[in-house]
Amino acid sequence: MPTVLVTGSNRGLGLEFVRQYAAAGWDVIACARRPERAADLAALALAHEGRVQVEALDVTDRASIDAAARRLEGRAIDVLLCSAGTMGRGSTAGTGFPGSRFGEIDYADWEEIFRVNVTGPMKVIEAFVEHVARSAGRKIVALSSIVGSIASNTSGGLYAYRASKAALNAFMKSLAIDLGRSRGLVVAMLHPGWVRTDMGGPRADIDAPESIAGLIKVIDGLDAAKAGRFWRYDGSELPW
Ligand SMILES: NC(=O)c1ccc[n+]([C@@H]2O[C@H](COP(=O)([O-])OP(=O)(O)OC[C@H]3O[C@@H](n4cnc5c(N)ncnc54)[C@H](OP(=O)(O)O)[C@@H]3O)[C@@H](O)[C@H]2O)c1
């Protein structure tokens, strides 16, 4: 069976990716920054007898990413899935962290958001590109967000999170071109919808199982023609 590696898989959408890929018979490398606190992941690993492997990986700690890549040296990873993300100290939708407002910007919060959402996934992709290149699937995807779409911004606000997802989209587009040409890899960006997780909050539109079932279909259908583009969980395409 194919193998998927998921970052940020101890809760939210990452955890649901692990649950659904494991149920479909895939081998799953489930990464979490604090595996000792990842009880839901441990339960999934137990339920799937050796097919869900939990690995420590903090996307803001480059040594931890390199160490995980070394531990997994020689493994083929069909789908590299960057799901870990943050909205910073205002992380649950609607909490209105004052430092996210114009005139009161908390720049340490901006830096943390960029470490998790931008430089984190870039380093994960650098560290694992050879694992993906040796697989049959050869796909790299990242959870972006519609709020990173400049064309779709009609409500303003969310400065740091929007900027981080726009930056993610920008470098992923370049990687789609570069790794597509040089290595034949398929790189794409995904929007999960507004989902009821800690980040999305209880008033969001859809639940995690619906979002992830849709995204797995989108990932299955990715090919060279669909690379370098921005896909919503329902299979429709988003503008930049
Ligand atoms: N939910 C939505 O409505 C929505 C909409 C659009 C896009 N997204 C994107 O979808 C992705 C998943 O969101 P979610 O709703 O599942 O968020 P969530 O419920 O807040 O979960 C975030 C996940 O990211 C992990 N994470 C945060 N910082 C990390 C780090 N430094 N290293 C490793 N893992 C780290 C968290 O681990 P800890 O438990 O250790 O903190 C957790 O597993 C994110 O990229 C988000 O931006 C979500």
CSV table of C-alpha atoms and ligand atoms in Angstrom, one decimal:
chain,number,residue,atom,x,y,z
A,1,MET,CA,0.0,0.0,0.0
A,2,PRO,CA,1.1,3.6,-0.5
A,3,THR,CA,2.5,5.8,2.3
A,4,VAL,CA,1.5,9.2,3.4
A,5,LEU,CA,3.3,11.5,5.8
A,6,VAL,CA,1.2,14.1,7.6
A,7,THR,CA,2.5,17.0,9.7
A,8,GLY,CA,0.4,18.3,12.6
A,9,SER,CA,-1.4,15.1,12.9
A,10,ASN,CA,-2.2,15.0,16.6
A,11,ARG,CA,-5.5,16.9,16.3
A,12,GLY,CA,-7.8,18.7,13.8
A,13,LEU,CA,-7.5,18.1,10.1
A,14,GLY,CA,-4.1,16.3,10.4
A,15,LEU,CA,-5.6,13.7,12.7
A,16,GLU,CA,-8.6,13.2,10.4
A,17,PHE,CA,-6.2,12.6,7.5
A,18,VAL,CA,-4.5,9.9,9.5
A,19,ARG,CA,-7.8,8.3,10.4
A,20,GLN,CA,-9.1,8.2,6.8
A,21,TYR,CA,-5.9,7.2,5.1
A,22,ALA,CA,-5.4,4.4,7.7
A,23,ALA,CA,-9.0,3.2,7.2
A,24,ALA,CA,-8.3,3.1,3.5
A,25,GLY,CA,-5.3,0.8,4.1
A,26,TRP,CA,-2.5,3.2,3.6
A,27,ASP,CA,0.7,3.2,5.7
A,28,VAL,CA,0.7,6.5,7.6
A,29,ILE,CA,3.7,8.4,9.1
A,30,ALA,CA,1.9,10.6,11.6
A,31,CYS,CA,4.0,13.5,12.8
A,32,ALA,CA,3.3,15.5,15.9
A,33,ARG,CA,5.5,17.9,17.8
A,34,ARG,CA,4.7,16.3,21.2
A,35,PRO,CA,3.9,12.6,20.5
A,36,GLU,CA,3.8,11.9,24.3
A,37,ARG,CA,0.7,14.1,24.5
A,38,ALA,CA,-0.9,12.7,21.3
A,39,ALA,CA,-3.4,10.3,22.9
A,40,ASP,CA,-5.8,10.2,19.8
A,41,LEU,CA,-2.9,9.3,17.5
A,42,ALA,CA,-1.6,6.6,19.9
A,43,ALA,CA,-5.1,5.1,19.8
A,44,LEU,CA,-5.1,5.1,16.0
A,45,ALA,CA,-1.7,3.5,15.9
A,46,LEU,CA,-2.9,0.8,18.2
A,47,ALA,CA,-6.0,0.2,16.2
A,48,HIS,CA,-4.1,-0.1,12.9
A,49,GLU,CA,-1.3,-2.5,14.1
A,50,GLY,CA,1.9,-1.1,12.7
A,51,ARG,CA,0.4,0.8,9.8
A,52,VAL,CA,0.3,4.2,11.7
A,53,GLN,CA,3.8,5.2,12.8
A,54,VAL,CA,4.0,8.2,15.1
A,55,GLU,CA,7.1,10.4,14.6
A,56,ALA,CA,8.2,13.5,16.6
A,57,LEU,CA,8.4,16.5,14.3
A,58,ASP,CA,8.1,20.2,15.1
A,59,VAL,CA,7.9,22.2,11.9
A,60,THR,CA,9.6,25.2,13.6
A,61,ASP,CA,12.6,23.1,14.7
A,62,ARG,CA,14.8,22.4,11.6
A,63,ALA,CA,16.9,19.9,13.6
A,64,SER,CA,13.8,17.9,14.5
A,65,ILE,CA,12.7,17.8,10.8
A,66,ASP,CA,16.2,16.6,9.7
A,67,ALA,CA,16.2,14.0,12.5
A,68,ALA,CA,12.8,12.7,11.3
A,69,ALA,CA,14.0,12.6,7.7
A,70,ARG,CA,17.1,10.6,8.7
A,71,ARG,CA,15.1,8.1,10.8
A,72,LEU,CA,12.9,7.6,7.7
A,73,GLU,CA,15.8,7.4,5.3
A,74,GLY,CA,15.1,4.9,2.4
A,75,ARG,CA,11.3,5.0,2.9
A,76,ALA,CA,9.2,6.0,-0.1
A,77,ILE,CA,6.6,8.6,0.7
A,78,ASP,CA,3.8,8.7,-2.0
A,79,VAL,CA,2.1,11.8,-0.5
A,80,LEU,CA,3.9,14.4,1.6
A,81,LEU,CA,1.1,16.3,3.4
A,82,CYS,CA,1.9,19.6,5.2
A,83,SER,CA,-1.1,20.1,7.5
A,84,ALA,CA,0.4,21.8,10.6
A,85,GLY,CA,-0.6,25.4,10.8
A,86,THR,CA,-1.5,28.2,13.1
A,87,MET,CA,-3.4,31.5,13.3
A,88,GLY,CA,-1.1,32.5,16.1
A,89,ARG,CA,-2.4,33.7,19.5
A,90,GLY,CA,-5.8,34.3,18.0
A,91,SER,CA,-5.8,30.7,16.9
A,92,THR,CA,-9.5,29.8,17.5
A,93,ALA,CA,-11.6,31.6,14.9
A,94,GLY,CA,-13.2,34.7,16.3
A,95,THR,CA,-11.2,35.1,19.5
A,96,GLY,CA,-10.0,38.5,18.4
A,97,PHE,CA,-6.5,38.5,19.8
A,98,PRO,CA,-5.7,42.3,20.1
A,99,GLY,CA,-2.2,41.8,18.7
A,100,SER,CA,-3.8,40.8,15.4
A,101,ARG,CA,-5.4,44.3,14.9
A,102,PHE,CA,-3.9,47.1,12.8
A,103,GLY,CA,-2.2,49.6,15.2
A,104,GLU,CA,-1.6,46.9,17.9
A,105,ILE,CA,0.3,44.4,15.8
A,106,ASP,CA,2.2,41.8,17.8
A,107,TYR,CA,5.2,41.1,15.7
A,108,ALA,CA,6.4,38.1,17.7
A,109,ASP,CA,3.1,36.5,16.8
A,110,TRP,CA,3.6,37.3,13.1
A,111,GLU,CA,7.1,35.6,13.3
A,112,GLU,CA,5.6,32.5,14.9
A,113,ILE,CA,2.9,32.3,12.3
A,114,PHE,CA,5.4,32.6,9.5
A,115,ARG,CA,7.7,30.0,11.2
A,116,VAL,CA,4.8,27.4,11.3
A,117,ASN,CA,3.0,28.2,8.1
A,118,VAL,CA,5.8,29.3,5.7
A,119,THR,CA,9.4,28.3,6.6
A,120,GLY,CA,8.1,25.2,8.3
A,121,PRO,CA,6.6,23.5,5.3
A,122,MET,CA,9.5,24.7,3.1
A,123,LYS,CA,12.0,22.9,5.4
A,124,VAL,CA,9.8,19.8,5.6
A,125,ILE,CA,9.7,19.6,1.8
A,126,GLU,CA,13.4,20.1,1.5
A,127,ALA,CA,14.1,17.4,4.0
A,128,PHE,CA,11.7,14.8,2.5
A,129,VAL,CA,11.9,15.5,-1.2
A,130,GLU,CA,14.1,12.4,-1.8
A,131,HIS,CA,11.6,10.2,0.0
A,132,VAL,CA,8.8,11.5,-2.3
A,133,ALA,CA,11.0,11.2,-5.4
A,134,ARG,CA,11.6,7.5,-4.8
A,135,SER,CA,7.8,6.8,-4.5
A,136,ALA,CA,5.2,5.9,-7.1
A,137,GLY,CA,2.8,8.6,-6.0
A,138,ARG,CA,5.3,11.5,-6.1
A,139,LYS,CA,2.9,14.2,-4.6
A,140,ILE,CA,3.5,17.1,-2.3
A,141,VAL,CA,0.6,19.1,-0.9
A,142,ALA,CA,0.1,21.8,1.7
A,143,LEU,CA,-3.0,23.0,3.5
A,144,SER,CA,-3.3,26.6,2.5
A,145,SER,CA,-6.5,28.6,3.0
A,146,ILE,CA,-8.9,30.6,0.9
A,147,VAL,CA,-7.9,33.6,3.1
A,148,GLY,CA,-4.5,33.4,1.3
A,149,SER,CA,-6.3,34.1,-1.9
A,150,ILE,CA,-5.8,37.9,-2.6
A,151,ALA,CA,-8.5,37.8,-5.3
A,152,SER,CA,-11.0,36.3,-2.7
A,153,ASN,CA,-10.3,38.9,0.0
A,154,THR,CA,-13.5,40.9,0.5
A,155,SER,CA,-13.5,41.2,4.3
A,156,GLY,CA,-10.0,42.5,5.3
A,157,GLY,CA,-8.3,41.7,8.6
A,158,LEU,CA,-6.4,38.5,9.5
A,159,TYR,CA,-3.2,40.2,8.4
A,160,ALA,CA,-0.6,37.7,9.5
A,161,TYR,CA,-2.5,34.5,8.7
A,162,ARG,CA,-3.6,35.8,5.2
A,163,ALA,CA,0.0,36.9,4.5
A,164,SER,CA,1.4,33.6,5.6
A,165,LYS,CA,-0.9,31.5,3.4
A,166,ALA,CA,-0.3,33.8,0.4
A,167,ALA,CA,3.4,33.3,1.0
A,168,LEU,CA,2.9,29.6,1.2
A,169,ASN,CA,1.0,29.6,-2.1
A,170,ALA,CA,3.8,31.7,-3.7
A,171,PHE,CA,6.6,29.3,-2.9
A,172,MET,CA,4.5,26.2,-3.5
A,173,LYS,CA,3.8,27.5,-7.0
A,174,SER,CA,7.5,27.9,-7.6
A,175,LEU,CA,8.1,24.4,-6.2
A,176,ALA,CA,5.4,23.0,-8.5
A,177,ILE,CA,7.3,24.4,-11.5
A,178,ASP,CA,10.8,23.5,-10.3
A,179,LEU,CA,10.2,20.0,-8.8
A,180,GLY,CA,7.8,19.2,-11.7
A,181,ARG,CA,10.5,20.0,-14.3
A,182,SER,CA,13.5,18.6,-12.4
A,183,ARG,CA,12.0,15.5,-10.6
A,184,GLY,CA,8.5,14.9,-12.1
A,185,LEU,CA,6.8,15.6,-8.8
A,186,VAL,CA,3.3,16.9,-8.5
A,187,VAL,CA,3.0,19.9,-6.0
A,188,ALA,CA,-0.4,21.5,-5.2
A,189,MET,CA,-2.2,23.8,-2.7
A,190,LEU,CA,-5.4,22.8,-0.9
A,191,HIS,CA,-8.2,24.6,0.9
A,192,PRO,CA,-10.1,22.4,3.4
A,193,GLY,CA,-13.2,24.7,3.6
A,194,TRP,CA,-14.1,26.4,6.9
A,195,VAL,CA,-14.0,23.4,9.2
A,196,ARG,CA,-15.0,22.8,12.8
A,197,THR,CA,-11.6,22.2,14.5
A,198,ASP,CA,-9.9,24.1,17.2
A,199,MET,CA,-8.8,26.6,14.5
A,200,GLY,CA,-12.1,26.8,12.6
A,201,GLY,CA,-14.2,27.0,15.8
A,202,PRO,CA,-17.6,25.6,16.4
A,203,ARG,CA,-19.5,27.8,14.0
A,204,ALA,CA,-17.6,26.7,10.9
A,205,ASP,CA,-19.5,25.3,7.9
A,206,ILE,CA,-18.4,21.6,7.8
A,207,ASP,CA,-16.9,18.9,9.9
A,208,ALA,CA,-13.5,17.4,9.5
A,209,PRO,CA,-14.6,14.0,8.1
A,210,GLU,CA,-16.4,15.8,5.2
A,211,SER,CA,-13.5,18.1,4.5
A,212,ILE,CA,-10.9,15.3,4.5
A,213,ALA,CA,-13.0,12.9,2.5
A,214,GLY,CA,-13.1,15.6,-0.2
A,215,LEU,CA,-9.4,16.5,0.1
A,216,ILE,CA,-8.3,12.9,-0.3
A,217,LYS,CA,-10.3,12.6,-3.5
A,218,VAL,CA,-8.7,15.8,-4.7
A,219,ILE,CA,-5.2,14.5,-3.8
A,220,ASP,CA,-6.0,11.1,-5.6
A,221,GLY,CA,-6.9,13.0,-8.7
A,222,LEU,CA,-3.8,15.3,-8.8
A,223,ASP,CA,-1.6,14.9,-11.9
A,224,ALA,CA,0.9,17.1,-13.8
A,225,ALA,CA,-2.0,19.1,-15.4
A,226,LYS,CA,-3.4,19.9,-11.9
A,227,ALA,CA,-0.1,20.7,-10.3
A,228,GLY,CA,0.8,24.3,-9.3
A,229,ARG,CA,-2.9,25.1,-8.7
A,230,PHE,CA,-5.1,25.9,-5.7
A,231,TRP,CA,-7.9,23.3,-5.0
A,232,ARG,CA,-10.9,23.5,-2.6
A,233,TYR,CA,-12.0,20.3,-0.8
A,234,ASP,CA,-15.0,20.0,-3.2
A,235,GLY,CA,-12.7,19.8,-6.3
A,236,SER,CA,-13.3,23.3,-7.5
A,237,GLU,CA,-10.4,25.6,-8.2
A,238,LEU,CA,-9.6,28.8,-6.3
A,239,PRO,CA,-8.1,32.0,-7.8
A,240,TRP,CA,-4.8,33.4,-6.4
B,1,LIG,N1,-10.0,24.6,10.2
B,1,LIG,C1,-10.2,25.5,9.2
B,1,LIG,O1,-11.3,26.0,9.0
B,1,LIG,C2,-9.1,25.7,8.2
B,1,LIG,C3,-9.4,26.5,7.1
B,1,LIG,C4,-8.4,26.8,6.1
B,1,LIG,C5,-7.2,26.3,6.3
B,1,LIG,N2,-6.9,25.5,7.4
B,1,LIG,C6,-5.5,25.0,7.5
B,1,LIG,O2,-5.6,23.6,7.7
B,1,LIG,C7,-4.4,23.2,8.5
B,1,LIG,C8,-4.9,22.4,9.7
B,1,LIG,O3,-5.8,23.2,10.5
B,1,LIG,P1,-6.7,22.7,11.7
B,1,LIG,O4,-8.0,23.2,11.5
B,1,LIG,O5,-6.5,21.2,11.8
B,1,LIG,O6,-5.9,23.4,12.9
B,1,LIG,P2,-5.8,23.0,14.4
B,1,LIG,O7,-7.0,22.3,14.8
B,1,LIG,O8,-5.5,24.3,15.1
B,1,LIG,O9,-4.6,22.1,14.5
B,1,LIG,C9,-3.3,22.6,14.2
B,1,LIG,C10,-2.3,21.5,14.1
B,1,LIG,O10,-1.1,22.0,13.7
B,1,LIG,C11,-0.1,21.6,14.7
B,1,LIG,N3,1.0,22.5,14.8
B,1,LIG,C12,1.0,23.8,15.2
B,1,LIG,N4,2.3,24.3,15.3
B,1,LIG,C13,3.1,23.2,15.0
B,1,LIG,C14,4.5,23.1,15.0
B,1,LIG,N5,5.3,24.0,15.3
B,1,LIG,N6,5.0,21.8,14.6
B,1,LIG,C15,4.2,20.8,14.3
B,1,LIG,N7,2.8,20.9,14.4
B,1,LIG,C16,2.3,22.1,14.7
B,1,LIG,C17,-0.9,21.4,16.0
B,1,LIG,O11,-0.1,20.7,16.9
B,1,LIG,P3,-0.2,21.0,18.5
B,1,LIG,O12,-1.5,20.3,19.0
B,1,LIG,O13,1.0,20.5,19.0
B,1,LIG,O14,-0.4,22.5,18.7
B,1,LIG,C18,-2.1,20.8,15.4
B,1,LIG,O15,-1.9,19.4,15.2
B,1,LIG,C19,-3.7,24.4,8.9
B,1,LIG,O16,-2.6,24.6,8.0
B,1,LIG,C20,-4.7,25.5,8.7
B,1,LIG,O17,-4.1,26.8,8.4
B,1,LIG,C21,-7.8,25.2,8.4
